[in-house]
GROMACS .gro file of C-alpha atoms in nm:
model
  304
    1UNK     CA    1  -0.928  -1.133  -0.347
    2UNK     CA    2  -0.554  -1.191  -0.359
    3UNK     CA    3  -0.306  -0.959  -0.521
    4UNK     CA    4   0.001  -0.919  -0.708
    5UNK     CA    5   0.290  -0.715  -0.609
    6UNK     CA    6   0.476  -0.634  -0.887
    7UNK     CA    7   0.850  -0.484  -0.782
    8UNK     CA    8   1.056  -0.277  -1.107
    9UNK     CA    9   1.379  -0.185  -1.019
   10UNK     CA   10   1.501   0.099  -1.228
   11UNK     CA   11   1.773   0.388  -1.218
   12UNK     CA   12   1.685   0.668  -1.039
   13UNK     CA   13   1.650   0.850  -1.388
   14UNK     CA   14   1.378   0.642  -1.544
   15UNK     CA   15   1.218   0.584  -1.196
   16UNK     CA   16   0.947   0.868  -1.241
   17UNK     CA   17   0.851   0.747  -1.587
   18UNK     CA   18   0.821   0.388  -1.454
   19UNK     CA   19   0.590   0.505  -1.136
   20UNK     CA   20   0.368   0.699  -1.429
   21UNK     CA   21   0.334   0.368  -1.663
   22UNK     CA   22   0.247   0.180  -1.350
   23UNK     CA   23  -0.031   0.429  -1.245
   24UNK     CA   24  -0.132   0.453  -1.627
   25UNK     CA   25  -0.241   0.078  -1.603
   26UNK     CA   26  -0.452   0.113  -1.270
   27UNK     CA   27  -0.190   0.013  -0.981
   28UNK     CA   28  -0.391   0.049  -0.684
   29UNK     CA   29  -0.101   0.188  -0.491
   30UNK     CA   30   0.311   0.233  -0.598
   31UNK     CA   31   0.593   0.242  -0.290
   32UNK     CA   32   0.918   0.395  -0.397
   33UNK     CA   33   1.240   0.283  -0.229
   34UNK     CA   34   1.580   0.303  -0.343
   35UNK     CA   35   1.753  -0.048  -0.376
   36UNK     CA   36   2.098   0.098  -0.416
   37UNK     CA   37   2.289   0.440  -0.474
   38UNK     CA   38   2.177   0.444  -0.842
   39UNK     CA   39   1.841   0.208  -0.800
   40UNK     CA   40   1.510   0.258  -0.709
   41UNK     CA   41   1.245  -0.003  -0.625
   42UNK     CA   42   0.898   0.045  -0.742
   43UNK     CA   43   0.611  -0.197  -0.592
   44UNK     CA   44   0.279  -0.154  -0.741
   45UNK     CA   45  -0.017  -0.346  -0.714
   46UNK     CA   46  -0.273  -0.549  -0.866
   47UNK     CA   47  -0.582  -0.778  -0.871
   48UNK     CA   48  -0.438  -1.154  -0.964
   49UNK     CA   49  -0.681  -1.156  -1.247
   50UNK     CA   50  -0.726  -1.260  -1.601
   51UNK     CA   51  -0.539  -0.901  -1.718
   52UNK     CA   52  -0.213  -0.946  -1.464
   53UNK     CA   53   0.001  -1.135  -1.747
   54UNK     CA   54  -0.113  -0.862  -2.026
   55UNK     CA   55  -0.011  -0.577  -1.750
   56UNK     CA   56   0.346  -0.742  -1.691
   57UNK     CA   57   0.370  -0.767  -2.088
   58UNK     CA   58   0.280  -0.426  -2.194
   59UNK     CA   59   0.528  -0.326  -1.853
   60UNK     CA   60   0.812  -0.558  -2.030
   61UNK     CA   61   0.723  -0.340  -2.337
   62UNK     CA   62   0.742  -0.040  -2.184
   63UNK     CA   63   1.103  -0.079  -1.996
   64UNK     CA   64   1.268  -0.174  -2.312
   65UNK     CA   65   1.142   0.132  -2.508
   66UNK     CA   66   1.311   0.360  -2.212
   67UNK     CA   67   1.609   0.436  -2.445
   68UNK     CA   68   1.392   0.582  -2.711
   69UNK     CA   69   1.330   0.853  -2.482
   70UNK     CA   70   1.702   0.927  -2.321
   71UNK     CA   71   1.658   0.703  -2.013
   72UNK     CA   72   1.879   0.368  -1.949
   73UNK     CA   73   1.694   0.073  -1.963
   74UNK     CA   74   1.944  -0.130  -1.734
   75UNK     CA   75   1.916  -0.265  -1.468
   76UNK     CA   76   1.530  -0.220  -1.517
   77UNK     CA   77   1.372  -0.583  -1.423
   78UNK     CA   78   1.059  -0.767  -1.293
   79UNK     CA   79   0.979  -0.973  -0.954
   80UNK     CA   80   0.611  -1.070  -0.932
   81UNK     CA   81   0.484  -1.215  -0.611
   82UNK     CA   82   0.136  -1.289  -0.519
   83UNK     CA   83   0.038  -1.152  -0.139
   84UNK     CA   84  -0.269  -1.273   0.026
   85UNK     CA   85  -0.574  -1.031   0.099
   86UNK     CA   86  -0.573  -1.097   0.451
   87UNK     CA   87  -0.173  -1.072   0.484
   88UNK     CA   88  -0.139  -0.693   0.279
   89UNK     CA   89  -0.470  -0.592   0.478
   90UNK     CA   90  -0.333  -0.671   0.825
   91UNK     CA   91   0.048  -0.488   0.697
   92UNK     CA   92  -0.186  -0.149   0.571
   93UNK     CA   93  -0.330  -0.139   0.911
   94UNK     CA   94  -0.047  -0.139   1.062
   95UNK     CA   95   0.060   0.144   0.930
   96UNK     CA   96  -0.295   0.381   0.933
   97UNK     CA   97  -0.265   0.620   1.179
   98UNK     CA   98  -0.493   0.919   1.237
   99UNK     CA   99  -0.458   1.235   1.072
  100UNK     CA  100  -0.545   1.573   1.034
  101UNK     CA  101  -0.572   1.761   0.711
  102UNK     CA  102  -0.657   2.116   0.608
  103UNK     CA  103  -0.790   2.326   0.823
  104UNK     CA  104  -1.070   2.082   1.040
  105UNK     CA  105  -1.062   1.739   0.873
  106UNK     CA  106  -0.934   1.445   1.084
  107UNK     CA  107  -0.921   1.132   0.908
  108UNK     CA  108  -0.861   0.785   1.131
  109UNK     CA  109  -0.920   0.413   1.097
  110UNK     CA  110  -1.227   0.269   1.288
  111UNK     CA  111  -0.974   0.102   1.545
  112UNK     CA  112  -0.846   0.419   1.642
  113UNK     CA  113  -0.958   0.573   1.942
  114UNK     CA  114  -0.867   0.959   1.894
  115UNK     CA  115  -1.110   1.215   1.952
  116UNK     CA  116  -1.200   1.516   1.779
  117UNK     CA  117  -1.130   1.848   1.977
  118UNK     CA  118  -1.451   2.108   1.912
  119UNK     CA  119  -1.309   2.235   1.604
  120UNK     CA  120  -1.263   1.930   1.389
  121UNK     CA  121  -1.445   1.714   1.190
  122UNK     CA  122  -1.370   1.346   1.210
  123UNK     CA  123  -1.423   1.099   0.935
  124UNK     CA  124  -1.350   0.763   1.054
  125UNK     CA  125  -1.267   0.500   0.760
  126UNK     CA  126  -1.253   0.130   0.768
  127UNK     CA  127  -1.085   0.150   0.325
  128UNK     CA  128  -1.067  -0.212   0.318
  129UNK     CA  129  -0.945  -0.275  -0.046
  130UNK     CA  130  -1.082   0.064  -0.171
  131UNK     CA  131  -0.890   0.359  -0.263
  132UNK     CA  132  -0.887   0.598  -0.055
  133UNK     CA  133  -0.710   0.704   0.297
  134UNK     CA  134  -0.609   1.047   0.322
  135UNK     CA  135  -0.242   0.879   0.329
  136UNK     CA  136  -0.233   0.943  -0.021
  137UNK     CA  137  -0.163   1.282  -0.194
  138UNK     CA  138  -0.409   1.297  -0.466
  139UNK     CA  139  -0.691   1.236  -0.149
  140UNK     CA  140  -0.526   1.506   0.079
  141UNK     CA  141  -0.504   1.759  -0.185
  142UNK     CA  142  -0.883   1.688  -0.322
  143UNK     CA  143  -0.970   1.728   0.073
  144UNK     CA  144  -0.821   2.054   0.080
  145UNK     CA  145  -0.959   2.200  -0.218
  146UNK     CA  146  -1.334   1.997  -0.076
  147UNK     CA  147  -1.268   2.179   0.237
  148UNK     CA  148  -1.170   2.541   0.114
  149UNK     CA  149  -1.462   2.505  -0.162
  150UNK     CA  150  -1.815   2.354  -0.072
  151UNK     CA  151  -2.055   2.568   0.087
  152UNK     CA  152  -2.363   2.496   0.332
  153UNK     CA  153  -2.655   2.287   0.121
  154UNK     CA  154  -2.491   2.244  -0.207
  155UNK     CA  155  -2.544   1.910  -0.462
  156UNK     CA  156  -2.213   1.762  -0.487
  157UNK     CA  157  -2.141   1.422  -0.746
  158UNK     CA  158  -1.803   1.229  -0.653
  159UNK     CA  159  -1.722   1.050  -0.912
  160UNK     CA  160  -1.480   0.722  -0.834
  161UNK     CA  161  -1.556   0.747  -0.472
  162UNK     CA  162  -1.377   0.438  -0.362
  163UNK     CA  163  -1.347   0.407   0.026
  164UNK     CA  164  -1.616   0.708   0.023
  165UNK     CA  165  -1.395   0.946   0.202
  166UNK     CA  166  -1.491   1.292  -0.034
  167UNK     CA  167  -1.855   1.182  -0.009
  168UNK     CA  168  -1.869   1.156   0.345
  169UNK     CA  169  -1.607   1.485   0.399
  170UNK     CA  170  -1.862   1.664   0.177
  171UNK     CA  171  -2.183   1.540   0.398
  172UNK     CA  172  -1.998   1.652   0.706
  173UNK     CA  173  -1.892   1.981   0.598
  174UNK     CA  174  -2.282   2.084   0.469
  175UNK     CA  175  -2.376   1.905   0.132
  176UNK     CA  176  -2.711   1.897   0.159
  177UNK     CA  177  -2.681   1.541  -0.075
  178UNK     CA  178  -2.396   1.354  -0.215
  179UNK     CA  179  -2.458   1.106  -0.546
  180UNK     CA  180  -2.123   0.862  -0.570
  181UNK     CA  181  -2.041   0.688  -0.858
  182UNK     CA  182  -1.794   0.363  -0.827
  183UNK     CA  183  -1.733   0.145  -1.130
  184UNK     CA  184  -1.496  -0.100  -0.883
  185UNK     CA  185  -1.791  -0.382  -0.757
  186UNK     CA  186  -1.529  -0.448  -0.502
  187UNK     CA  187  -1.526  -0.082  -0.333
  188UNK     CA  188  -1.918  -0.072  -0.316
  189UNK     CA  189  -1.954  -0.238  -0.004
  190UNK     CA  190  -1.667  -0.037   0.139
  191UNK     CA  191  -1.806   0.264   0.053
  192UNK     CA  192  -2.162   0.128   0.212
  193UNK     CA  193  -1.960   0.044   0.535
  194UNK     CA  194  -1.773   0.387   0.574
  195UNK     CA  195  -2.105   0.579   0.495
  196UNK     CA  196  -2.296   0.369   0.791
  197UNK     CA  197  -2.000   0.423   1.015
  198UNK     CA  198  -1.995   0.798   0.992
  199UNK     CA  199  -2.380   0.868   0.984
  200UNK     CA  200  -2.402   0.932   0.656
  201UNK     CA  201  -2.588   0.688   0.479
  202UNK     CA  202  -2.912   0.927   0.426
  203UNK     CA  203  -2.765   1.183   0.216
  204UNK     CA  204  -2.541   0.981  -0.020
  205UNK     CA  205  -2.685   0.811  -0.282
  206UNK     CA  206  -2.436   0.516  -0.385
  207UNK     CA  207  -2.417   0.391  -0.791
  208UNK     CA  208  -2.192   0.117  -0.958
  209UNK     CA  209  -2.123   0.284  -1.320
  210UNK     CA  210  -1.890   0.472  -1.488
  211UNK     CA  211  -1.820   0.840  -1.477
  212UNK     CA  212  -2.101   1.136  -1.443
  213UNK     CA  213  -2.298   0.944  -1.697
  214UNK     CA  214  -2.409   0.722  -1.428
  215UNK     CA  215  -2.629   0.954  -1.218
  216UNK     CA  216  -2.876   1.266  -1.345
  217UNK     CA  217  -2.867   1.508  -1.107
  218UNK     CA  218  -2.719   1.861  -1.104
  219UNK     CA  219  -2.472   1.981  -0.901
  220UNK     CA  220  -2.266   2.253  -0.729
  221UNK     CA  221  -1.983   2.074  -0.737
  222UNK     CA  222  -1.821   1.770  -0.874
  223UNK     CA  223  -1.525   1.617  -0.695
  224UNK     CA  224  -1.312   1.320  -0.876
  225UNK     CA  225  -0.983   1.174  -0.761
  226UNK     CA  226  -0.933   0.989  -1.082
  227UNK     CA  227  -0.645   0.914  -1.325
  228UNK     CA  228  -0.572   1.175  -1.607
  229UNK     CA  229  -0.711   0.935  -1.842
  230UNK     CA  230  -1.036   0.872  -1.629
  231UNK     CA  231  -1.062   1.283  -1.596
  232UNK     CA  232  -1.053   1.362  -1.953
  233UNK     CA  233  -1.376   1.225  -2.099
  234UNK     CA  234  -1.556   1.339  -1.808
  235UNK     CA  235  -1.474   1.668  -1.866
  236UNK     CA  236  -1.694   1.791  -2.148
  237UNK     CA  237  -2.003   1.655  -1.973
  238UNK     CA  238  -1.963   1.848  -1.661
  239UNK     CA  239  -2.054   2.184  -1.804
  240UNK     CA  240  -2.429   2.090  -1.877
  241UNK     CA  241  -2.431   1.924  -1.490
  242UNK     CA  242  -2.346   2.221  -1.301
  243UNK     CA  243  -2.545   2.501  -1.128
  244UNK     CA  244  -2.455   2.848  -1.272
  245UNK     CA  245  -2.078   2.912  -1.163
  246UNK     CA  246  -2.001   2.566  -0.992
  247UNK     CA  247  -1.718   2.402  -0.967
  248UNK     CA  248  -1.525   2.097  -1.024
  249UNK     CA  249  -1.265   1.981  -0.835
  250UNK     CA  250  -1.029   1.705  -1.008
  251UNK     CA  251  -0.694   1.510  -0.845
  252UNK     CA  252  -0.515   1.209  -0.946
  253UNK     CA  253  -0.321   1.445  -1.190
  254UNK     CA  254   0.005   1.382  -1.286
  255UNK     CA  255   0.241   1.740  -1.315
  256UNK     CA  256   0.311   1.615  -1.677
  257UNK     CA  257  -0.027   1.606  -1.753
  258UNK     CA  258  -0.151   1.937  -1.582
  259UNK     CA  259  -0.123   2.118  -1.883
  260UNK     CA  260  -0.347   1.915  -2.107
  261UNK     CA  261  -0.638   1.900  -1.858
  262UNK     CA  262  -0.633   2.249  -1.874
  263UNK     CA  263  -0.667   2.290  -2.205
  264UNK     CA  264  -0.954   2.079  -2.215
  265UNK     CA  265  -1.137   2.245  -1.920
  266UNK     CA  266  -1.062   2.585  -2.071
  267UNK     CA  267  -1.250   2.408  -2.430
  268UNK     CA  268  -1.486   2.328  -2.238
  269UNK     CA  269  -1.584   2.671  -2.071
  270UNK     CA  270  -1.404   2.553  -1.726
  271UNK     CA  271  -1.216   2.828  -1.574
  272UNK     CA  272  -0.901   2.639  -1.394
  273UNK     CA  273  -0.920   2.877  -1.012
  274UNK     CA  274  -0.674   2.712  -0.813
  275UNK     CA  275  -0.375   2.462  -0.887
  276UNK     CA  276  -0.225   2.268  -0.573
  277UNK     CA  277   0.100   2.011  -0.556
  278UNK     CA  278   0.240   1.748  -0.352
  279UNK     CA  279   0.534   1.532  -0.421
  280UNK     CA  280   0.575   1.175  -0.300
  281UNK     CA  281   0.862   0.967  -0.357
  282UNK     CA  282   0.965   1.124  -0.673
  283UNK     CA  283   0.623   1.176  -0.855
  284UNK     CA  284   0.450   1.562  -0.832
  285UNK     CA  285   0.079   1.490  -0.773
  286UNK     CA  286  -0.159   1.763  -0.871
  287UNK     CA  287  -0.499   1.830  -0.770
  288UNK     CA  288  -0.707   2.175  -0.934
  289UNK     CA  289  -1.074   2.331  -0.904
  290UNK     CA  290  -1.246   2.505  -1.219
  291UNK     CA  291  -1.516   2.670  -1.265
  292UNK     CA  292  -1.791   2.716  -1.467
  293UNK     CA  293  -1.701   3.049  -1.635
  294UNK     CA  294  -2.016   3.275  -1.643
  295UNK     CA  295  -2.024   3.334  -2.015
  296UNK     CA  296  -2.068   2.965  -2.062
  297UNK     CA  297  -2.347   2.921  -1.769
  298UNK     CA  298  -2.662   3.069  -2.025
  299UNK     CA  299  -2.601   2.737  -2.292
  300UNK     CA  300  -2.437   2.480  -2.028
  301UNK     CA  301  -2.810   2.486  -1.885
  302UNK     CA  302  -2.963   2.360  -2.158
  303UNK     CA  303  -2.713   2.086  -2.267
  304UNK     CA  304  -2.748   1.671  -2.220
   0.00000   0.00000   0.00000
């Protein structure tokens, strides 16, 4: 597959509102540099597909509404340039170094050849094209909250599992089974790879589909580093998939929108336990676990 690598160049002002649009309309990843003293250079990317010239029109769209909402519009412009799979593979790995995060989790690329000391637990990840690291905040933060939250021989769902990297942290830290859901056709056989590569392959059960919908199991805990908009209508099924008091742990959360998937958790008798943050390059990333409050857990039982 070959890519696009759409570069905005904004003022520093509108630059957090550009990196959100960009995210809103699936950009697999967004680098934010600062072109000059009152520029910054966004480069986001995206499949060279049949959608690419609607994307750069609704972006066009979007830049010249920025006054509407206080923000200058100049010098806010557009360089497209297609990149070859091979050519922004070969960059990433350059740049993929081990690491560790939380408390026992070490994350590093199959070329790597670091080894665990006896206390940690290493996942070793070949992403390919598939989201999914541990470079990125929204993945540390849902490893975190994974980390301080599952518990020996629980049913977990992850739900957008991309490279597989929550499924296989949640095998290794004592799921006793893991259902992923993907709805990318390209990250299936990335996830396939990264399950066989860490040993993993007999307690996760991989499905292409969209959202909890996809699979019929119940769980302890449901994991989803998803956009906002991705998070939302997955919400008010969860209740009726969860054990009595499990949890859900949800990232990909923009600060901005915190407030509104709370309100929809607490509708939906999801009691919002912890709230954590990381900032990169000017956008606040926010990751949170819920749980199913106990007054809810008699009816959730015996919902669809």
């Amino acid at each position: 597959m070959n890519w696009a690598q759409i570069t905005v160049t904004a003022s520093h002002d509108a630059s957090e509102a550009v990196a959100n649009y960009l995210f809103e309309m699936d950009a697999f990843g967004i680098e934010m540099k600062d072109a000059t003293d009152s520029t910054t250079s966004l480069i986001a990317y995206y499949p060279m597909d049949d959608r690419l010239n609607t994307r750069v029109g609704k972006l066009r769209n979007f830049l010249s509404k920025l006054p509407t909402w206080g923000l200058p519009s100049h010098p806010a412009k557009i360089d497209l340039k297609r990149v070859e799979s091979k050519d922004w593979t070969e960059a990433w790995k350059s740049s993929f170094a081990p690491q560790r995060i939380g408390k026992r989790l070490l994350i590093a690329p199959t070329w790597s050849d670091i080894a665990p000391d006896e206390t940690e637990i290493l996942i070793r990840l070949d992403p390919g094209m598939a989201f999914g690291t541990g470079y990125h905040p929204t993945t540390r933060l849902s490893l975190e909250l994974l980390e301080q939250t599952i518990e020996p021989d629980q049913n977990v769902a992850d739900i957008g599992t991309g490279s597989g990297i929550l499924a296989i942290a949640a095998v290794k830290l004592g799921a006793k089974y893991v259902d992923a859901v993907e709805l990318d056709p390209t990250a299936i056989p990335v996830a396939e790879t990264n399950f066989a590569i860490n040993d993993a392959t007999e307690k996760i059960s991989l499905y292409q589909g969209d959202g909890i919908k996809t699979v019929q199991g119940k769980y302890h805990l449901i994991v989803g580093n998803i956009l906002t908009k991705v998070i939302l209508p997955i919400i008010p099924h969860c209740p009726s998939r969860l054990h009595l008091e499990g949890n859900v742990i949800f990232s990909g959360i923009l600060e901005s929108e915190l407030k509104q998937v709370q309100e929809v958790l607490s509708e939906n008798g999801l009691r919002c336990i912890d709230v954590t943050h990381e900032a990169e390059e000017g956008v606040m990333w926010v990751a949170l676990r819920a749980q199913l409050a106990s007054p809810y857990c008699e009816s959730a039982r015996f919902l669809g």
